[in-house]
Short mmCIF file of C-alpha atoms in Angstrom, two decimals:
data_model
loop_
_atom_site.label_atom_id
_atom_site.label_comp_id
_atom_site.label_asym_id
_atom_site.label_seq_id
_atom_site.Cartn_x
_atom_site.Cartn_y
_atom_site.Cartn_z
CA PRO A 1 -0.85 -11.28 30.84
CA HIS A 2 -1.19 -8.43 28.43
CA PRO A 3 -2.67 -5.15 29.62
CA HIS A 4 -6.60 -4.14 28.84
CA LEU A 5 -7.48 -1.01 27.36
CA PRO A 6 -7.57 2.13 29.89
CA ALA A 7 -10.84 2.86 31.25
CA PRO A 8 -10.71 6.62 30.03
CA LEU A 9 -11.58 5.23 26.59
CA ARG A 10 -14.61 4.42 27.91
CA LEU A 11 -15.78 7.81 28.84
CA LEU A 12 -17.64 10.19 26.66
CA PRO A 13 -15.24 13.48 26.36
CA THR A 14 -16.28 17.07 25.68
CA THR A 15 -13.00 17.80 24.56
CA GLN A 16 -9.92 16.35 22.41
CA GLN A 17 -8.45 13.35 24.07
CA HIS A 18 -5.21 11.81 22.91
CA PHE A 19 -4.15 8.18 23.82
CA THR A 20 -0.72 7.21 23.14
CA PHE A 21 -0.03 3.44 23.42
CA PRO A 22 3.63 2.38 23.67
CA ALA A 23 4.69 -0.92 21.97
CA GLY A 24 3.08 -3.87 23.53
CA ILE A 25 0.15 -6.31 23.29
CA TYR A 26 -3.26 -4.77 24.47
CA GLU A 27 -6.08 -7.49 24.92
CA MET A 28 -9.53 -6.71 23.70
CA ASP A 29 -12.94 -8.77 24.31
CA GLU A 30 -15.60 -6.44 23.07
CA GLN A 31 -16.50 -4.00 20.43
CA LEU A 32 -15.62 -0.79 21.98
CA LEU A 33 -17.06 2.46 21.01
CA VAL A 34 -14.46 5.01 20.78
CA PRO A 35 -15.98 8.32 21.86
CA PRO A 36 -15.84 11.65 19.76
CA TYR A 37 -12.65 13.88 19.53
CA THR A 38 -10.32 10.96 20.36
CA THR A 39 -6.85 10.01 18.89
CA ILE A 40 -5.22 6.61 19.44
CA THR A 41 -1.81 6.60 18.28
CA GLY A 42 0.46 3.56 18.50
CA ALA A 43 4.25 3.32 18.65
CA THR A 44 5.12 3.29 14.93
CA ASP A 45 3.66 2.52 11.56
CA PRO A 46 3.51 -1.34 11.55
CA ASN A 47 4.04 -1.46 7.81
CA ASN A 48 7.03 -1.59 5.56
CA TRP A 49 5.69 -0.08 2.16
CA ASP A 50 8.75 -1.43 0.09
CA HIS A 51 7.42 -5.23 1.45
CA PRO A 52 3.73 -4.89 2.61
CA ASP A 53 3.46 -8.48 2.98
CA GLN A 54 6.65 -8.67 5.45
CA SER A 55 5.63 -8.98 9.11
CA PRO A 56 7.11 -6.59 11.35
CA ASP A 57 8.80 -7.09 14.47
CA TYR A 58 5.99 -6.85 16.92
CA SER A 59 7.98 -6.07 19.68
CA LEU A 60 8.06 -2.71 18.38
CA VAL A 61 4.37 -2.51 17.50
CA THR A 62 1.17 -1.62 19.23
CA LEU A 63 -1.00 -4.42 18.78
CA PHE A 64 -4.75 -4.75 19.88
CA LEU A 65 -5.33 -8.46 20.22
CA ALA A 66 -8.79 -10.05 20.11
CA THR A 67 -9.08 -12.63 22.78
CA LYS A 68 -12.15 -14.36 21.57
CA GLY A 69 -13.61 -14.87 18.24
CA THR A 70 -16.36 -16.75 16.41
CA ASP A 71 -15.81 -20.40 15.11
CA ASP A 72 -19.34 -21.29 14.89
CA PHE A 73 -21.28 -21.36 11.75
CA ASN A 74 -24.63 -20.79 13.60
CA ALA A 75 -23.60 -18.47 15.91
CA ASN A 76 -26.06 -15.57 16.41
CA TYR A 77 -23.59 -12.85 15.20
CA CYS A 78 -26.04 -10.33 13.43
CA TYR A 79 -29.09 -10.72 15.34
CA ALA A 80 -27.64 -10.69 19.04
CA SER A 81 -29.09 -8.31 21.41
CA ASP A 82 -25.76 -6.76 22.23
CA MET A 83 -22.94 -5.98 19.73
CA VAL A 84 -20.34 -4.89 22.53
CA SER A 85 -20.17 -8.60 23.99
CA THR A 86 -20.91 -10.35 20.46
CA ARG A 87 -17.85 -8.86 18.28
CA VAL A 88 -14.41 -7.56 18.96
CA GLY A 89 -12.84 -4.32 17.42
CA PHE A 90 -13.30 -0.66 17.51
CA VAL A 91 -16.52 1.56 16.49
CA LEU A 92 -15.33 5.08 15.62
CA SER A 93 -17.32 8.05 16.50
CA SER A 94 -16.92 11.31 14.83
CA ASN A 95 -13.70 13.33 14.82
CA VAL A 96 -11.54 10.08 15.66
CA THR A 97 -8.18 9.24 14.61
CA VAL A 98 -6.49 5.97 14.83
CA GLU A 99 -3.02 5.64 13.61
CA ARG A 100 0.21 3.45 13.93
CA VAL A 101 -1.51 0.50 15.26
CA ALA A 102 -2.09 -3.29 14.54
CA PHE A 103 -5.15 -5.27 15.20
CA GLN A 104 -5.51 -9.18 15.26
CA GLY A 105 -8.96 -10.78 15.04
CA LEU A 106 -9.88 -14.26 16.21
CA ASP A 107 -12.62 -15.27 13.92
CA THR A 108 -12.13 -18.55 11.97
CA ILE A 109 -15.41 -18.65 9.96
CA ARG A 110 -17.97 -16.33 8.71
CA PRO A 111 -21.36 -17.12 10.57
CA SER A 112 -24.46 -18.02 8.48
CA ASP A 113 -26.19 -14.96 9.41
CA ASN A 114 -23.41 -12.57 8.34
CA GLY A 115 -23.54 -14.02 4.89
CA ALA A 116 -25.05 -10.75 3.68
CA LEU A 117 -22.80 -8.77 5.76
CA CYS A 118 -23.81 -6.80 8.79
CA GLY A 119 -20.49 -6.00 10.29
CA GLY A 120 -17.68 -7.38 12.41
CA GLY A 121 -14.61 -5.01 11.37
CA ALA A 122 -11.55 -4.23 13.17
CA PHE A 123 -12.56 -0.77 12.72
CA GLU A 124 -16.35 0.22 11.99
CA THR A 125 -17.90 3.66 12.12
CA LYS A 126 -21.13 4.12 13.90
CA GLY A 127 -24.43 2.34 12.43
CA CYS A 128 -26.91 -0.30 12.80
CA ALA A 129 -25.98 -3.89 13.67
CA LEU A 130 -28.08 -5.31 10.89
CA ASN A 131 -27.11 -4.36 7.46
CA ASP A 132 -31.00 -2.98 6.88
CA CYS A 133 -31.50 -1.43 10.31
CA SER A 134 -34.69 -3.42 10.49
CA ASN A 135 -34.11 -3.89 14.69
CA GLU A 136 -33.17 -1.72 17.34
CA VAL A 137 -29.47 -2.89 17.96
CA ASN A 138 -26.55 -0.74 16.95
CA ASN A 139 -23.00 -1.35 16.74
CA GLY A 140 -20.58 -1.22 19.85
CA GLY A 141 -23.54 0.28 22.05
CA SER A 142 -23.86 3.13 19.87
CA ASP A 143 -26.54 5.74 18.89
CA GLY A 144 -26.25 4.32 15.27
CA MET A 145 -25.73 7.85 13.84
CA GLY A 146 -23.53 8.57 11.39
CA SER A 147 -19.71 9.20 12.01
CA HIS A 148 -18.01 12.23 10.74
CA ASN A 149 -14.31 13.31 10.26
CA VAL A 150 -12.67 9.84 10.65
CA LEU A 151 -9.07 8.75 10.01
CA ILE A 152 -7.58 5.63 10.06
CA LYS A 153 -3.96 5.64 9.03
CA ASP A 154 -0.89 3.55 9.28
CA VAL A 155 -2.76 0.51 10.42
CA ARG A 156 -1.79 -3.37 10.00
CA LEU A 157 -4.64 -6.01 10.32
CA ASN A 158 -4.82 -9.81 10.85
CA ASP A 159 -1.03 -10.30 10.36
CA TYR A 160 0.24 -11.47 13.98
CA TYR A 161 -0.89 -15.07 13.33
CA TYR A 162 -0.06 -15.12 9.74
CA SER A 163 2.97 -17.18 10.06
CA THR A 164 1.14 -20.20 11.23
CA ASP A 165 -2.43 -19.64 9.57
CA GLY A 166 -0.88 -18.22 6.18
CA PRO A 167 -0.44 -21.91 5.15
CA LEU A 168 -4.26 -22.64 5.55
CA ILE A 169 -5.34 -19.84 3.07
CA GLY A 170 -7.31 -21.47 0.29
CA GLN A 171 -6.78 -24.96 1.84
CA GLU A 172 -9.57 -27.72 1.25
CA VAL A 173 -11.87 -28.34 4.24
CA PRO A 174 -13.35 -31.60 3.88
CA GLY A 175 -17.05 -31.52 3.56
CA ASN A 176 -17.03 -27.66 3.84
CA THR A 177 -18.52 -27.31 0.17
CA ASP A 178 -20.85 -30.21 -0.16
CA GLY A 179 -24.13 -28.44 0.21
CA CYS A 180 -23.33 -25.24 -1.80
CA ALA A 181 -24.68 -26.70 -5.31
CA TYR A 182 -28.23 -26.73 -4.31
CA TYR A 183 -27.72 -24.92 -0.71
CA ASP A 184 -29.02 -28.31 0.71
CA GLY A 185 -26.21 -28.96 3.46
CA CYS A 186 -22.78 -27.40 4.54
CA CYS A 187 -21.60 -24.77 2.47
CA PHE A 188 -18.43 -23.25 4.16
CA CYS A 189 -19.87 -24.25 7.60
CA LYS A 190 -16.81 -25.21 8.91
CA PRO A 191 -14.02 -22.96 10.21
CA ASN A 192 -10.88 -22.49 8.07
CA GLY A 193 -8.54 -22.06 10.79
CA VAL A 194 -7.50 -18.67 9.46
CA ARG A 195 -7.78 -16.14 12.56
CA ALA A 196 -8.92 -12.88 11.27
CA SER A 197 -11.79 -10.30 11.66
CA GLN A 198 -14.95 -10.49 9.68
CA VAL A 199 -13.72 -7.27 7.88
CA GLY A 200 -11.14 -4.80 7.94
CA VAL A 201 -12.91 -1.63 7.79
CA PHE A 202 -16.67 -1.48 7.44
CA VAL A 203 -19.02 1.51 7.13
CA PRO A 204 -22.51 0.39 8.13
CA LEU A 205 -26.08 1.72 7.11
CA THR A 206 -26.89 4.33 9.96
CA ARG A 207 -30.37 5.43 11.48
CA ASP A 208 -30.09 9.23 10.16
CA ASP A 209 -30.33 10.25 6.71
CA GLU A 210 -27.13 12.13 6.52
CA GLY A 211 -25.03 8.95 7.12
CA THR A 212 -21.43 8.77 7.21
CA SER A 213 -18.97 11.57 5.81
CA GLU A 214 -15.50 12.75 5.76
CA VAL A 215 -13.62 9.39 6.05
CA VAL A 216 -10.08 8.56 5.28
CA ILE A 217 -8.35 5.11 5.24
CA GLU A 218 -4.71 5.72 4.26
CA ASN A 219 -1.88 3.05 4.58
CA VAL A 220 -3.58 0.00 5.96
CA VAL A 221 -2.34 -3.52 4.95
CA SER A 222 -4.47 -6.55 5.92
CA ARG A 223 -3.29 -10.01 5.46
CA ALA A 224 -6.93 -11.83 5.73
CA THR A 225 -10.54 -11.22 6.44
CA GLN A 226 -13.28 -13.74 6.68
CA ALA A 227 -15.50 -11.55 4.73
CA ASP A 228 -14.76 -8.36 2.86
CA GLY A 229 -11.52 -6.05 3.04
CA ILE A 230 -13.02 -2.84 3.24
CA ASN A 231 -16.95 -1.97 2.57
CA LEU A 232 -18.51 1.22 2.45
CA HIS A 233 -22.41 0.87 3.06
CA GLY A 234 -25.05 3.09 2.92
CA LYS A 235 -25.17 6.87 2.50
CA VAL A 236 -21.57 7.59 2.51
CA THR A 237 -20.24 11.11 1.18
CA SER A 238 -16.67 12.34 0.71
CA ALA A 239 -14.69 9.10 1.57
CA LEU A 240 -11.22 8.59 0.33
CA VAL A 241 -9.29 5.06 0.50
CA SER A 242 -5.62 5.64 -0.05
CA ASN A 243 -2.67 3.23 -0.40
CA VAL A 244 -3.98 0.44 0.98
CA TRP A 245 -2.95 -3.61 0.74
CA PHE A 246 -5.44 -5.93 1.51
CA GLU A 247 -4.97 -9.92 0.70
CA SER A 248 -7.05 -13.05 1.15
CA THR A 249 -10.64 -12.18 1.73
CA GLY A 250 -13.49 -14.33 2.08
CA ASP A 251 -15.57 -11.99 -0.26
CA ASP A 252 -14.99 -8.82 -2.47
CA THR A 253 -11.67 -6.98 -1.35
CA PHE A 254 -13.03 -3.52 -1.74
CA ALA A 255 -16.65 -2.87 -1.92
CA VAL A 256 -18.89 0.09 -2.49
CA TRP A 257 -22.20 -0.66 -1.21
CA GLY A 258 -24.60 2.38 -1.42
CA GLY A 259 -27.67 0.38 -2.01
CA ASP A 260 -30.20 2.83 -2.77
CA LYS A 261 -28.50 5.78 -0.59
CA ASN A 262 -26.65 7.47 -3.44
CA GLU A 263 -23.34 6.92 -2.06
CA SER A 264 -20.96 9.90 -3.59
CA ALA A 265 -17.56 11.87 -3.60
CA VAL A 266 -16.01 8.23 -3.07
CA VAL A 267 -12.38 7.95 -4.17
CA TRP A 268 -10.34 4.94 -4.08
CA GLN A 269 -6.74 5.26 -5.03
CA ASP A 270 -3.22 3.64 -5.44
CA SER A 271 -4.59 0.42 -3.53
CA VAL A 272 -3.88 -3.42 -4.20
CA ALA A 273 -6.49 -6.21 -3.87
CA ILE A 274 -4.80 -9.64 -3.97
CA ASN A 275 -6.83 -13.04 -3.78
CA PRO A 276 -10.31 -12.13 -3.45
CA GLY A 277 -12.42 -14.71 -2.15
CA ILE A 278 -9.96 -17.38 -1.14
CA LEU A 279 -11.10 -17.81 2.47
CA ARG A 280 -14.08 -19.38 0.96
CA PRO A 281 -12.61 -20.77 -2.21
CA ASP A 282 -14.05 -20.75 -5.70
CA TRP A 283 -17.45 -19.34 -4.21
CA TYR A 284 -17.60 -15.55 -4.24
CA GLY A 285 -15.46 -12.19 -4.24
CA VAL A 286 -13.69 -10.01 -6.69
CA CYS A 287 -11.23 -7.41 -6.32
CA VAL A 288 -13.62 -4.66 -6.60
CA ALA A 289 -17.50 -4.80 -6.40
CA THR A 290 -20.05 -2.05 -6.20
CA TYR A 291 -23.74 -2.45 -5.16
CA GLY A 292 -25.26 0.76 -5.81
CA LEU A 293 -23.87 4.41 -5.98
CA TYR A 294 -24.08 7.80 -7.43
CA GLU A 295 -20.33 8.86 -7.76
CA VAL A 296 -17.10 6.85 -7.29
CA ALA A 297 -13.56 7.09 -8.70
CA PHE A 298 -11.20 4.15 -8.84
CA ASN A 299 -7.70 5.58 -9.67
CA ASN A 300 -4.70 3.11 -10.06
CA ILE A 301 -6.20 -0.23 -8.63
CA THR A 302 -3.92 -3.38 -8.59
CA CYS A 303 -6.11 -6.58 -8.88
CA ARG A 304 -4.25 -9.72 -8.39
CA THR A 305 -6.47 -12.74 -8.88
CA PRO A 306 -6.22 -16.26 -9.97
CA THR A 307 -8.03 -17.73 -12.97
CA LEU A 308 -10.18 -20.64 -11.31
CA THR A 309 -10.34 -23.96 -12.53
CA ASN A 310 -13.62 -25.05 -10.97
CA PRO A 311 -15.69 -22.19 -9.62
CA ILE A 312 -18.88 -23.12 -7.71
CA PRO A 313 -22.08 -21.76 -9.55
CA ASP A 314 -24.71 -19.81 -7.81
CA PRO A 315 -27.67 -22.38 -7.59
CA ASN A 316 -30.01 -19.36 -7.58
CA ASN A 317 -28.71 -18.24 -11.23
CA SER A 318 -28.46 -21.29 -12.96
CA ASN A 319 -27.80 -21.44 -16.83
CA THR A 320 -26.76 -17.62 -16.80
CA PRO A 321 -23.58 -15.85 -16.77
CA SER A 322 -24.36 -14.62 -13.33
CA ARG A 323 -24.01 -18.02 -11.95
CA TRP A 324 -20.09 -17.21 -11.79
CA ARG A 325 -19.31 -14.85 -8.87
CA ALA A 326 -15.67 -15.47 -7.97
CA ASP A 327 -12.84 -13.98 -9.74
CA THR A 328 -14.58 -13.01 -13.01
CA SER A 329 -13.12 -9.62 -13.63
CA ALA A 330 -11.26 -6.75 -11.81
CA PHE A 331 -14.68 -4.62 -11.34
CA VAL A 332 -18.06 -5.87 -11.07
CA PHE A 333 -20.94 -3.54 -10.70
CA TYR A 334 -23.95 -5.47 -9.25
CA GLY A 335 -27.68 -4.61 -9.16
CA SER A 336 -28.26 -6.84 -6.03
CA PHE A 337 -28.56 -5.66 -2.37
CA TRP A 338 -31.01 -2.82 -2.72
CA ALA A 339 -28.47 -1.65 -5.39
CA SER A 340 -29.58 1.89 -7.23
CA TYR A 341 -27.33 3.63 -10.02
CA PRO A 342 -29.51 6.56 -10.56
CA THR A 343 -29.65 8.71 -13.58
CA GLY A 344 -26.60 10.72 -13.79
CA ASN A 345 -24.36 8.23 -11.91
CA THR A 346 -20.41 8.14 -12.71
CA ILE A 347 -17.99 5.65 -12.26
CA ASN A 348 -14.52 6.49 -13.16
CA LEU A 349 -11.80 3.73 -13.85
CA ASN A 350 -8.64 5.87 -13.84
CA GLY A 351 -5.80 3.25 -14.65
CA TRP A 352 -5.56 -0.22 -13.47
CA HIS A 353 -3.19 -3.29 -13.36
CA PHE A 354 -4.90 -6.67 -13.71
CA GLU A 355 -2.66 -9.36 -13.02
CA ASP A 356 -2.51 -12.91 -11.95
CA LEU A 357 -1.34 -14.22 -8.49
CA ASP A 358 2.25 -14.22 -9.88
CA GLY A 359 1.82 -10.39 -11.35
CA ASN A 360 1.43 -11.50 -15.15
CA GLY A 361 -1.10 -9.27 -16.67
CA TYR A 362 -4.40 -10.14 -18.13
CA LEU A 363 -5.11 -9.16 -21.60
CA SER A 364 -8.40 -8.30 -22.99
CA THR A 365 -7.70 -10.47 -26.39
CA ASP A 366 -7.28 -13.39 -24.07
CA GLY A 367 -10.53 -12.63 -22.22
CA THR A 368 -14.28 -12.81 -23.03
CA MET A 369 -16.22 -9.70 -23.66
CA ASP A 370 -19.34 -8.39 -21.54
CA ALA A 371 -20.10 -11.38 -19.51
CA PRO A 372 -18.49 -14.75 -18.58
CA SER A 373 -19.44 -17.78 -20.28
CA VAL A 374 -22.31 -19.80 -19.18
CA GLU A 375 -20.39 -22.74 -19.22
CA TRP A 376 -17.12 -21.87 -17.33
CA ASP A 377 -14.07 -21.48 -19.44
CA GLY A 378 -11.52 -19.69 -17.16
CA LYS A 379 -11.57 -16.54 -19.03
CA MET A 380 -11.46 -12.93 -17.67
CA THR A 381 -14.41 -10.65 -18.52
CA TRP A 382 -13.83 -7.20 -20.37
CA THR A 383 -16.45 -4.81 -21.49
CA THR A 384 -16.43 -1.74 -23.70
CA SER A 385 -16.82 1.67 -21.23
CA ALA A 386 -19.09 4.53 -22.24
CA ASN A 387 -16.19 6.34 -23.56
CA GLY A 388 -15.04 3.30 -25.72
CA VAL A 389 -12.12 2.02 -23.83
CA VAL A 390 -12.11 -1.93 -23.22
CA ALA A 391 -11.64 -2.44 -19.32
CA PRO A 392 -11.76 -5.38 -16.99
CA PHE A 393 -15.18 -5.01 -15.63
CA TYR A 394 -18.50 -6.38 -16.21
CA ILE A 395 -22.17 -5.68 -15.20
CA PRO A 396 -24.28 -8.79 -14.30
CA ASP A 397 -26.72 -9.04 -16.96
CA ALA A 398 -29.62 -9.99 -14.83
CA ASP A 399 -29.25 -7.03 -12.17
CA THR A 400 -29.59 -3.65 -13.96
CA THR A 401 -31.48 -2.33 -16.91
CA GLY A 402 -32.48 0.73 -18.40
CA SER A 403 -31.89 4.00 -16.55
CA ASP A 404 -30.47 2.32 -13.62
CA MET A 405 -27.55 1.25 -15.47
CA PRO A 406 -23.93 1.91 -13.98
CA HIS A 407 -22.49 4.68 -16.32
CA ILE A 408 -18.79 3.65 -16.28
CA VAL A 409 -15.95 5.80 -17.87
CA ALA A 410 -12.49 4.32 -18.31
CA TYR A 411 -9.03 5.50 -18.80
CA GLU A 412 -6.03 3.34 -19.09
#
């Protein structure tokens, strides 16, 4: 049997504590709240940055291994009374560092009540268990107040089982989309067999107005997630996501979800998103999506996404371009999920690589302008930015109007 986490991690320190974990497998069966002023260091960086998609020799790696996960579409996942026993992963308090470790989740489905994303990250900061804080439950048994000064660095996610589960990614599960056309039956209600966490890194909405700040996510690789790759939700200030490589999500790969909380001073740079949404094929997900914010910069983002043949339309948006929600462009700026883009908002796109899964670049001259066609034509969408640059993004026409429009400036 593999060792469990040491009891001291469950204590609330008053001074800095540093836990060093030798190479080995450490089993987890709960969502663990890491106390403030704690550093967790593993044996080595589990990533080979010359070949990020190459699995390491796990005999040399510190691996935190979930021993339970959800395979039930009807699981009480978001609305459970206790997240400690419902989810598996880490909740990071203020002044916490996690470095040089790997994590493997065990979920093989996205539960129905997590459709609008309440959590389930391998790593989360403190916050509410629900995405709108409408009940009293917090993640990891925390106080739900925002975390500050958090560093996640040199981490590998959901790769331990990749050699066996990788071939299942994107495979058809019979009957799994029979009810998607009208929401009248099974719509990804069956497990896909890919063992992973719901999210790689999730910053949830918090109880306090100050929210979450000074978060750095650096040098992280993820091979699969049932929902988003990284999602920054709520009042997030001064966050940096740098040099991350995320593959095979079941939703958006990188998401800025400020809602109406004016998320600001967020920088996403030198990062790669590959095959968004593939764990719920043809349904939902793009490389980069935003749902309300005040200030963000995306610098040197690589988006590798396929051209879909038969995407599944959203039955709630029939006969509009917004019916297409998977692999439509590199960046999509939504007005849904309480999104607000207040006057003075700034979105900078500073360099990008927009490619198919084989690395062939998409060209604006081969795409469609401003919005996907109502009848799917397999073309990627491009839009002219505020400073006159044609870039791979679009703003769903039904979502935002007037002064609430995202203000996008692009530099190739």
